[in-house]
Coordinates of C-alpha atoms in Angstrom, one line a residue:
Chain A
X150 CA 17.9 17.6 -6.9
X151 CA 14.3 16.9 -5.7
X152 CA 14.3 13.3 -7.4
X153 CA 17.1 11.8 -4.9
X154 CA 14.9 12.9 -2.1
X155 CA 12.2 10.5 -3.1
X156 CA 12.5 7.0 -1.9
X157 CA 10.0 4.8 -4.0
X158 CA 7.8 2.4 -2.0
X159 CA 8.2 -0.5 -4.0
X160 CA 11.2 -2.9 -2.7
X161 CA 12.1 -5.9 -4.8
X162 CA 13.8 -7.7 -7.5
X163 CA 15.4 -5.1 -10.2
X164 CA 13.9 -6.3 -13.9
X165 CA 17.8 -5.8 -15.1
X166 CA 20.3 -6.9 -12.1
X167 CA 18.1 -8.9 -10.1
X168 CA 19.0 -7.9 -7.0
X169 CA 17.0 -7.0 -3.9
X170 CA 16.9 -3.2 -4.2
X171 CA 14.4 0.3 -4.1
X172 CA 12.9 0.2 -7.7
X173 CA 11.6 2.5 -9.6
X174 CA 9.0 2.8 -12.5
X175 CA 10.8 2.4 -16.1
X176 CA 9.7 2.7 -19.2
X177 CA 11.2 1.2 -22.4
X178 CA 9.7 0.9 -25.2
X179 CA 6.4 2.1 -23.4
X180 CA 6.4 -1.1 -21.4
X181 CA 7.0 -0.3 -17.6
X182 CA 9.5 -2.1 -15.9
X183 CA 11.3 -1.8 -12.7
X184 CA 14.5 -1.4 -11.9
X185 CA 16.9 -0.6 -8.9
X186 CA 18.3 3.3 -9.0
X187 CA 21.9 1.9 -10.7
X188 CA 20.4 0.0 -13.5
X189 CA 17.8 3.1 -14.1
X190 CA 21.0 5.7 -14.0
X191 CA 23.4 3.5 -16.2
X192 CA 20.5 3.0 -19.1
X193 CA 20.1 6.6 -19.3
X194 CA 23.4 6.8 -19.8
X195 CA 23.8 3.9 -22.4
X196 CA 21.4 5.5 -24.7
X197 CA 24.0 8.7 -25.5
X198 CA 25.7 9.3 -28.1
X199 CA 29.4 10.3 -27.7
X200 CA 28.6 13.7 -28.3
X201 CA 25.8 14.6 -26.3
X202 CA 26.1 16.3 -23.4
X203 CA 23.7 17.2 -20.6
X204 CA 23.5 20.6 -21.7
X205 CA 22.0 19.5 -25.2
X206 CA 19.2 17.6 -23.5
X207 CA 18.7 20.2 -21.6
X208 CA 18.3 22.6 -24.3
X209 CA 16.0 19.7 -26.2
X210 CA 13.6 20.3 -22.8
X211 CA 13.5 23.9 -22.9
X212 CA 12.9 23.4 -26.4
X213 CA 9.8 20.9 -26.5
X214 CA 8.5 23.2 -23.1
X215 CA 8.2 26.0 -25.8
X216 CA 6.8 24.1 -28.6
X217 CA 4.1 23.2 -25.8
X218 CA 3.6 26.4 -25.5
X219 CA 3.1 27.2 -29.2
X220 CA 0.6 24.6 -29.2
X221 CA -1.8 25.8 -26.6
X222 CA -1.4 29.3 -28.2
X223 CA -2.5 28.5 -31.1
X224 CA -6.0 28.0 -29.5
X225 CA -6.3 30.6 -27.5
X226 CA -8.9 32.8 -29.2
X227 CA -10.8 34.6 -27.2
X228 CA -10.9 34.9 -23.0
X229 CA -13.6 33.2 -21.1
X230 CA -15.4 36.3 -19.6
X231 CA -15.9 37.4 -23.3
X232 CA -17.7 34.6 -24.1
X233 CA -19.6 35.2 -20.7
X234 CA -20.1 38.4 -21.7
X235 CA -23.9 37.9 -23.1
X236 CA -24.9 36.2 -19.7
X237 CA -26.6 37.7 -17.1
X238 CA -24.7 39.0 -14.2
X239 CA -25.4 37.5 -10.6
X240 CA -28.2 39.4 -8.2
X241 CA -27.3 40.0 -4.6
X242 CA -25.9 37.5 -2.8
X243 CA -26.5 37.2 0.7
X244 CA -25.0 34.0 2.7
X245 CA -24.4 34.6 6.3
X246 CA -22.9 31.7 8.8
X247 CA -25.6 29.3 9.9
X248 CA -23.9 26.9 12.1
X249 CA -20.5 27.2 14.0
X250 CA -19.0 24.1 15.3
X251 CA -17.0 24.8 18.6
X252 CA -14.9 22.1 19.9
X253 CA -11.3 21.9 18.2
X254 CA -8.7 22.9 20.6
X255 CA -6.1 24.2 18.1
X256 CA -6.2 25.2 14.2
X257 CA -8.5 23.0 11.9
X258 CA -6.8 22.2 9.2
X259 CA -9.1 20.2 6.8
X260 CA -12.6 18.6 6.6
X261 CA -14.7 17.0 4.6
X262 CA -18.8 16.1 3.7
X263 CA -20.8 13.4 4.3
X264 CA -22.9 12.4 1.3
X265 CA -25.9 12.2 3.8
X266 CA -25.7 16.2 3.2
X267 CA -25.8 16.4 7.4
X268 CA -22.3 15.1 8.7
X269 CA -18.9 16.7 8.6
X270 CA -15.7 15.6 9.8
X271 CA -12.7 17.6 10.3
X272 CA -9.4 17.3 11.4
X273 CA -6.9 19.7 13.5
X274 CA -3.4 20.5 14.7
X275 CA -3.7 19.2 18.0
X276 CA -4.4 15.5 16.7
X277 CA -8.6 15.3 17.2
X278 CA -10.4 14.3 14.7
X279 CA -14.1 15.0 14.9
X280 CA -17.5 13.8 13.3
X281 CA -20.5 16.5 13.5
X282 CA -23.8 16.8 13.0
X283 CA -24.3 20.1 10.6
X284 CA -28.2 20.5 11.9
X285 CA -27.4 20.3 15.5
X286 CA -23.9 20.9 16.0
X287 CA -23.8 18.0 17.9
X288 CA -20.4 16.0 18.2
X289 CA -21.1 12.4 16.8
X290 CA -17.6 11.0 16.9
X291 CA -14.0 11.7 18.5
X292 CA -11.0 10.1 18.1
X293 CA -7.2 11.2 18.6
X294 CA -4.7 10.6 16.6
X295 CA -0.9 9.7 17.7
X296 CA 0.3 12.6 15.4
X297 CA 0.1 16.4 15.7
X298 CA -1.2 18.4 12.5
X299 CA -3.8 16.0 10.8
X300 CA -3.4 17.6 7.3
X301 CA -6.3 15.4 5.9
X302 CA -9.0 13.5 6.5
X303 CA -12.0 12.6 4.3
X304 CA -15.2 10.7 4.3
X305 CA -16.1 7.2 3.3
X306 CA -18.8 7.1 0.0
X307 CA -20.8 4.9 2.2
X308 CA -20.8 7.4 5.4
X309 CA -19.1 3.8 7.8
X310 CA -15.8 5.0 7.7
X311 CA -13.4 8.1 7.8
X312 CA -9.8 8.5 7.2
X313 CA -7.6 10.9 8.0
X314 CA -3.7 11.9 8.5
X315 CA -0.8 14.2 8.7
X316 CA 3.0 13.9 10.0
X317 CA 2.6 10.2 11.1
X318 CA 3.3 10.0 7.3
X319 CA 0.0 7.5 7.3
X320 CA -3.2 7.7 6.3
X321 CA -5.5 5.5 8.6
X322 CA -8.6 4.3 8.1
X323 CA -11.3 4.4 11.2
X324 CA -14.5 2.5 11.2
X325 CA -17.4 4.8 12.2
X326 CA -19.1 2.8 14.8
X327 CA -22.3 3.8 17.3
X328 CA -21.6 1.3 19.9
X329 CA -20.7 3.7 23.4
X330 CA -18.5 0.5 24.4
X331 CA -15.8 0.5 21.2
X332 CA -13.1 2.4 21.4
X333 CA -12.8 3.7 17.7
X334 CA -9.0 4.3 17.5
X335 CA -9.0 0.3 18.1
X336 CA -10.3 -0.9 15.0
X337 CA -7.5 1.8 13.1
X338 CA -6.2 0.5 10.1
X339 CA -3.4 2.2 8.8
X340 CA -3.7 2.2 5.2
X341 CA -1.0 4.1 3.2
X342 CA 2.5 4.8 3.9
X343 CA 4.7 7.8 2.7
X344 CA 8.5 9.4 3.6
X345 CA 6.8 12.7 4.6
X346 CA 3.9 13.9 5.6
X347 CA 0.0 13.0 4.6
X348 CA -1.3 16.7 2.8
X349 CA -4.6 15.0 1.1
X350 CA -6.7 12.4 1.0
X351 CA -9.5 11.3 -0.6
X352 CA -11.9 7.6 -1.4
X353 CA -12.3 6.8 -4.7
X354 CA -16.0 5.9 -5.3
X355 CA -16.3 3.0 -2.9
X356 CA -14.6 2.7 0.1
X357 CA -12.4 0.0 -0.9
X358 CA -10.1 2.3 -2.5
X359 CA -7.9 5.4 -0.9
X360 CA -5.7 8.2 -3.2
X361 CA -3.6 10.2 -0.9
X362 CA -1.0 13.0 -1.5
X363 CA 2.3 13.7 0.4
X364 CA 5.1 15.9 1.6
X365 CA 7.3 13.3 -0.4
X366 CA 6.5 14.4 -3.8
X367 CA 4.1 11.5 -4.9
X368 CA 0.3 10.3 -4.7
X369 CA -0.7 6.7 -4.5
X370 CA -3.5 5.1 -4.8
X371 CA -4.2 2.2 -2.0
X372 CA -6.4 -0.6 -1.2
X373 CA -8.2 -0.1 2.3
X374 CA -8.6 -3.6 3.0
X375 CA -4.9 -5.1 2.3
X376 CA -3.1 -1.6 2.6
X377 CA -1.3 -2.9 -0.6
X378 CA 0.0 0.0 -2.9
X379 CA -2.1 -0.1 -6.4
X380 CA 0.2 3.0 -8.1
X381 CA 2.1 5.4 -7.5
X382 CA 2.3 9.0 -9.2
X383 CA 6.0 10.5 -9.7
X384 CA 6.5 14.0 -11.3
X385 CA 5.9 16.8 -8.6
X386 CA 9.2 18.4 -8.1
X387 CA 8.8 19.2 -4.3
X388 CA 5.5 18.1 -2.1
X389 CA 2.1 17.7 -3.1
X390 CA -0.5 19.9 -0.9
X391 CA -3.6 18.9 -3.0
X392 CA -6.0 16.5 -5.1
X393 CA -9.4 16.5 -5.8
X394 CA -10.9 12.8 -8.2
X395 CA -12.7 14.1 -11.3
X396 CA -16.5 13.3 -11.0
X397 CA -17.3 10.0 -11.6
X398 CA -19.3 10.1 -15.2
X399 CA -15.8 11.5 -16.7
X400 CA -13.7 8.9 -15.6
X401 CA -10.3 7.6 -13.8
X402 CA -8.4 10.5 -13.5
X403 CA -7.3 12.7 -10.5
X404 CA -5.7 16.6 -10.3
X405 CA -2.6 17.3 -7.5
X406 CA -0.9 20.4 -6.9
X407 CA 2.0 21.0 -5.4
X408 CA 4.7 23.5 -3.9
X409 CA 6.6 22.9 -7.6
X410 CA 3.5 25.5 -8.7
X411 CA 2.3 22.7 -11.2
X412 CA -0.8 21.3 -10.8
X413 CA -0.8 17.9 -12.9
X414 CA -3.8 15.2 -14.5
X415 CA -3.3 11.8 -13.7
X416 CA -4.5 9.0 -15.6
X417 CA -5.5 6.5 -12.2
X418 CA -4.7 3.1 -14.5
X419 CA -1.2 4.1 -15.7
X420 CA 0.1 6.0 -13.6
X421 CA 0.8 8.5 -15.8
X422 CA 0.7 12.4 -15.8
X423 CA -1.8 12.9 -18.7
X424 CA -1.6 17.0 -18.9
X425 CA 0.6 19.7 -16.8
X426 CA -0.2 23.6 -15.9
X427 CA 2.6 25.4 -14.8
X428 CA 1.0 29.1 -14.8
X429 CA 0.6 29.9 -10.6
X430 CA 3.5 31.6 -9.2
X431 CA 3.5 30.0 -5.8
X432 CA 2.6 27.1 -3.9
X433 CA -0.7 25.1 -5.2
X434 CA -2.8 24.5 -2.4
X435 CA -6.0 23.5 -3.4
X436 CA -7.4 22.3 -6.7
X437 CA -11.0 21.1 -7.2
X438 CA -12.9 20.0 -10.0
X439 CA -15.5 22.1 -11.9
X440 CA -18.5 19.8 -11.7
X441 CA -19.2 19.2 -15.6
X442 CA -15.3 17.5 -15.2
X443 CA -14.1 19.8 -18.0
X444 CA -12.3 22.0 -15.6
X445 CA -10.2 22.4 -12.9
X446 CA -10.3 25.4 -10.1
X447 CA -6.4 25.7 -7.9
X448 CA -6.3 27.9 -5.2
X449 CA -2.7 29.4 -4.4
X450 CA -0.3 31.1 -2.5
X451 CA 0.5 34.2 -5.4
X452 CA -3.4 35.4 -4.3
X453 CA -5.0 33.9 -7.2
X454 CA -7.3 31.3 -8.1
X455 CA -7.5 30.2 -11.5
X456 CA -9.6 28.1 -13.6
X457 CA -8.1 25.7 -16.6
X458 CA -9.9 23.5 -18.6
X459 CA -8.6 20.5 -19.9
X460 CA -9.6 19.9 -23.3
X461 CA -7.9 23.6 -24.6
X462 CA -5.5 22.0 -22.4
X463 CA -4.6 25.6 -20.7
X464 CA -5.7 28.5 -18.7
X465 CA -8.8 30.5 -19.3
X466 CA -9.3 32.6 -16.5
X467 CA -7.4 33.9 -13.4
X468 CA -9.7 35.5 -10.1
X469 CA -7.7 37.8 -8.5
X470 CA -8.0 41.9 -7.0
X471 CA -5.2 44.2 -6.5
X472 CA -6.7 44.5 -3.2
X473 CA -6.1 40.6 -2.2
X474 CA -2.8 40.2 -1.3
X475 CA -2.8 36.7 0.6
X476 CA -2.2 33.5 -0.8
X477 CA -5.7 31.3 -1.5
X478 CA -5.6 27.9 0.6
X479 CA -9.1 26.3 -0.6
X480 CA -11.5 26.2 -3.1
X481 CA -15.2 24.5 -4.5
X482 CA -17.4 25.0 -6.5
X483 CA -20.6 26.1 -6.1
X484 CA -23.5 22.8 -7.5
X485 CA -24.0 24.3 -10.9
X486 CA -20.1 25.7 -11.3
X487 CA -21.7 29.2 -12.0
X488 CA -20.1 30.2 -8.3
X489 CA -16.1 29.7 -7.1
X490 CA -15.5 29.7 -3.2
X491 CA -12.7 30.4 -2.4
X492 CA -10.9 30.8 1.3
X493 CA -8.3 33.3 2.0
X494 CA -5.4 33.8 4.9
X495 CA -7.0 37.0 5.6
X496 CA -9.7 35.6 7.3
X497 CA -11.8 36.2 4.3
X498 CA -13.7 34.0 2.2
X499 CA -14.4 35.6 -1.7
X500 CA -17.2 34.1 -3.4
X501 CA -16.1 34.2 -7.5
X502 CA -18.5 34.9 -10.3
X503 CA -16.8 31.6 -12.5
X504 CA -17.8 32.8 -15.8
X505 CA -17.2 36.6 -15.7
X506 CA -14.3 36.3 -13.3
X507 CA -15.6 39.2 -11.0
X508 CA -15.9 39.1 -7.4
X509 CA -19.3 38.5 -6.4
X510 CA -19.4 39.3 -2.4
X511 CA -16.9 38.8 0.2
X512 CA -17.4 37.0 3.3
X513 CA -16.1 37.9 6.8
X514 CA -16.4 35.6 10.3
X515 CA -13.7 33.9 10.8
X516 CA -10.7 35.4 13.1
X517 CA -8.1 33.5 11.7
X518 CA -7.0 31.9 8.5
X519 CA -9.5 29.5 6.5
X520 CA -7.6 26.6 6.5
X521 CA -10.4 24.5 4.5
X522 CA -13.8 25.0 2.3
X523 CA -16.2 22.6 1.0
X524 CA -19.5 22.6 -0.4
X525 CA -22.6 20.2 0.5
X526 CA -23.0 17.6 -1.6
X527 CA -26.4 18.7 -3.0
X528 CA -25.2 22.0 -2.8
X529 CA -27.2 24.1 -0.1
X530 CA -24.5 25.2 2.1
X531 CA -21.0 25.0 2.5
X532 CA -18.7 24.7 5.5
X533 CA -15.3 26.6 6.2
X534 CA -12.8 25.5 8.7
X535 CA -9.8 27.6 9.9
X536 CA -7.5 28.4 12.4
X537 CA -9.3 30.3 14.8
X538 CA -10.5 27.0 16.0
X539 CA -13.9 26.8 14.7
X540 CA -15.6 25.7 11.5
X541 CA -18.7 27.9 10.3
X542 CA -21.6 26.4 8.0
X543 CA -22.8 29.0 5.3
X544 CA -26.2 29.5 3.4
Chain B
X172 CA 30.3 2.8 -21.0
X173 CA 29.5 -0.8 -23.1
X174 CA 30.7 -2.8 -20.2
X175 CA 27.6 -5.0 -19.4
X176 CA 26.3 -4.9 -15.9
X177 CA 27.4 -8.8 -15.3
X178 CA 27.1 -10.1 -11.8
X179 CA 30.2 -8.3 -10.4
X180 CA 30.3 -7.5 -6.9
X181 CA 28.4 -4.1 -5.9
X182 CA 31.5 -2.2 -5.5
X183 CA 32.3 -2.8 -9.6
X184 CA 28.7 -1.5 -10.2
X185 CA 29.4 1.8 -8.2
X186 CA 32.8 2.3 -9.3
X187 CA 31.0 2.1 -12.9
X188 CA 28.4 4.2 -12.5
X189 CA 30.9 7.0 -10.9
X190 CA 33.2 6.5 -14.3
X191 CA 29.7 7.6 -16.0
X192 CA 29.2 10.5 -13.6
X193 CA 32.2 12.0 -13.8
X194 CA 31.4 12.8 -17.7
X195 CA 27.5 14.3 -17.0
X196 CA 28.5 16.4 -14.1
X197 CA 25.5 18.0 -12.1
X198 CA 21.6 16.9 -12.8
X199 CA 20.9 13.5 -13.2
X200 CA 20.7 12.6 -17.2
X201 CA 17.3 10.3 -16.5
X202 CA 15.9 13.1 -14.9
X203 CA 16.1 14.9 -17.6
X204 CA 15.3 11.9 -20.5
X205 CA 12.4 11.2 -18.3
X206 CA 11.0 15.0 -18.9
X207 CA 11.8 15.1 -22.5
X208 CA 9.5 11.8 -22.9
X209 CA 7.1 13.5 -20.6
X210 CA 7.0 17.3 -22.7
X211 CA 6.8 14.8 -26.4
X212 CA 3.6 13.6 -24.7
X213 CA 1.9 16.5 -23.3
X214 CA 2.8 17.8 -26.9
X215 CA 0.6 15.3 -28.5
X216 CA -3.0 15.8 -26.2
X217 CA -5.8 16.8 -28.7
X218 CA -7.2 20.1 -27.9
X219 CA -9.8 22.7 -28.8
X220 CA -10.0 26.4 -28.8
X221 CA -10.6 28.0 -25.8
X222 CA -14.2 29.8 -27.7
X223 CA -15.6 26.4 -27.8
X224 CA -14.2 25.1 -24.2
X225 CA -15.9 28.4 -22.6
X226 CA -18.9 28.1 -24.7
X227 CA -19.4 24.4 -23.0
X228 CA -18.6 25.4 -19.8
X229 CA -21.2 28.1 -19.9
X230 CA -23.7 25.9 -21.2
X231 CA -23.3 23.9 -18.4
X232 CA -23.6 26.7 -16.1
X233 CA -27.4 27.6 -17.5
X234 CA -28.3 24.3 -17.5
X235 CA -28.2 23.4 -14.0
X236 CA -28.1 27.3 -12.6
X237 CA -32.1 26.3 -11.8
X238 CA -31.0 23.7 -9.6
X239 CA -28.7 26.0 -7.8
X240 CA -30.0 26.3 -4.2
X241 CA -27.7 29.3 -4.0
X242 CA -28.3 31.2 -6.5
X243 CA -32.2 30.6 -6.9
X244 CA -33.0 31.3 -3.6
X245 CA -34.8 28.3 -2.2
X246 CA -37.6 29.2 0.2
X247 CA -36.1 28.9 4.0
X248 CA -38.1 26.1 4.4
X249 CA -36.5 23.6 2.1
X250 CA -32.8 24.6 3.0
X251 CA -32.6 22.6 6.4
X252 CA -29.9 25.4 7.6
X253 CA -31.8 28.4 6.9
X254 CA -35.2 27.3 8.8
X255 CA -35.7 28.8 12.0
X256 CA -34.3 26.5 14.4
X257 CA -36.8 26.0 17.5
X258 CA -35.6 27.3 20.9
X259 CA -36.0 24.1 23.6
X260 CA -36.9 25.9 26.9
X261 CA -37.8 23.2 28.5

């Protein structure tokens, strides 16, 4: 099924045959090992007994799936806008666009925040990737990619450097430089390498470090300067549209979602997926962090946005209105997590009260599909980007 | 199926693993070993109720709500994209 699709991008000596083949991660006796795609399929088999069958492990998954189920029922006590209940409810809210940037000549499809709180980039369908000024509007920095449909792109933590891609299947690094003479797409390093396309990417804290997300069904996690893989993260069932790094106080952990409808916690070190929702009913196509780290926000395709927090390990509210029909492609949180934003393919962006789960206004501009939301980084404004071309600054 | 994997040629190897196939028919047994392993340890996470979770996330709400430019209402002064942007007629 979906697992033969994914080639691994590790080539070397199997731990078992020794020969020069496509490994992939193993674990026995939790030590990981790697082995070549014949050696992993005959152990599987070697550990059966004569009369089990595939049908009896499958049955032992559905199984465990429900005792997992049992588990996180057990906890479920009471519904998050009860608790919320006592609090009081939002005034009027009144956020109107500030800023549009003009310049992208075809759909922009992602962008992303400076942490100077002044510079965006964002990245289209018709291969430019652009740096702005947020005050001015002015265009800082231009570059063109070899590729059509730049899916991602993301800021450096030090504000020197962007990266971005899309169905080059890369993600490159460019060095932000002021000099009129340099031509930025020559100092391009191309950093990480997938089978399919490049749907997110993000810097750790530093900019030594790159996750990304792909088409191909896995993140990795890269180092800029030597382009080497540092690990890779297998489990999505079909690609990966999303991931958003927890904050940095909580630690070394990173939510993806995915067209599979899970969105999955992943332990950075290991490698491994640490905790698994499985609750939207269509593709996951944004998923952001609530900003104590506790939480996670996932924007999808069924209309709904829904919040789950990870230590009652499930689902404690869901944000959605007979009245929305179309499928959520972005989300963020507002500084103090009191406020979900959350763009729409109806042009709309709905601004969620977090806590009672009500819809606290509803914002109209855009004349096509927000493709793309973030907030500032201290939390003043936040910028949308979307098909129609443009991207529009709110506060 | 005890056959050791010994340094035959490649074509022993395949012709092995096909003899193994032909007994689990359809979704590769790994596949499915591998999510068993996964589910046993998603099983084992330590969790808390949800009444405490929500509790902590609402705290955390209040206690930086003051610092929400949003919300609050900073004066258009201090939010550098609500002050009134000078026209340059010059």
């Amino acid at each position: 099924m979906c697992d033969q699709t994914f080639l691994v991008n590790v080539f070397g000596s199997c731990d078992k045959c020794f020969k020069q083949r496509a490994l992939r991660p193993v674990f026995k006796k939790s030590q990981q090992l790697s082995y070549c795609s014949l050696c992993a399929e005959i152990m599987a088999t070697d550990g059966l007994h004569e009369n089990e069958t595939l049908a009896s492990l499958k049955s032992e998954a559905e199984s465990l799936k429900g005792k997992l189920e049992e588990e996180r029922a057990k906890l479920h006590d009471v519904e998050l806008h009860q608790v919320a209940e006592r609090v009081e409810a939002l005034g009027q809210f009144v956020m109107k666009t500030r800023r549009t940037l003009k310049g992208h000549g075809n759909k922009v499809l992602c962008m992303d925040w400076c942490k100077d709180k002044r510079r965006i980039v964002s990245s289209s369908q018709d291969g430019k990737v652009i740096v702005w000024d947020s005050f001015t509007t002015n265009k800082e920095h231009a570059v063109t990619m070899p590729c059509t449909w730049v899916m991602a792109c993301a800021y450096a933590p030090s504000g020197c450097a962007i990266a971005c891609g899309g169905l080059d299947n890369k993600c490159s690094v460019y060095p932000l430089t002021f000099d009129k003479n340099e031509n930025m797409a020559a100092k391009k390093k191309s950093v990480a390498m997938h089978t399919n396309y490049l749907s997110a990417c993000s810097f750790t804290n530093s900019d030594m470090q790159i996750l990304t997300a792909s088409g191909d069904g896995t993140c990795a996690l890269w180092d800029v300067e030597s382009g080497q893989l540092l690990q890779s993260f297998h489990g999505h069932g079909a690609d990966v549209l999303c991931l958003d790094l927890a904050p940095s106080e909580t630690g070394n952990t990173f939510v993806s979602g995915g067209c599979d409808k899970k969105a999955m916690v992943w332990d950075m070190r290991s490698g491994q997926c640490v905790q698994a929702f499985e609750t939207h009913e269509s593709d996951i196509n944004s998923v952001r962090y609530y900003p104590s780290g506790d939480a996670f926000a996932s924007g999808s395709d069924d209309a709904t946005c829904r919040l789950y927090d990870l230590r009652a390990d499930r689902e404690v509210a869901i944000y959605s209105k007979e009245s929305i029909i179309f499928g959520a492609s972005s989300v963020d949180f507002s500084l103090s997590g009191r406020l979900l934003f959350a763009g729409y393919n109806d042009y709309t962006i709905n601004v969620w009260d977090v806590l009672k789960g009500s819809r606290v206004s509803i914002l109209f501009g855009h004349e096509n599909r927000v493709s793309t939301l973030r907030v500032s980084p201290d939390g003043t404004a936040f910028c949308s980007g979307s098909w129609d071309h443009t991207l529009r600054v709110w506060a | 199926m005890s056959e050791p994997l010994n340094s035959g040629t490649d074509s022993h190897s395949y012709s092995t693993l096909k003899a193994l196939k032909k007994k689990h028919l359809g979704a590769s047994v790994s596949a499915l070993q591998r999510l068993a392993e996964q589910l046993k340890l998603e099983a084992g996470v330590e969790r808390i109720k949800v009444s405490q979770a929500a509790a902590e996330l609402q705290q955390y709400c209040m206690q930086n709500a003051c610092k929400e430019a949003l919300l609050v209402g900073v004066p258009a002064r201090s939010n550098p994209f609500r002050e009134p942007r000078s026209c340059a007629l010059l």
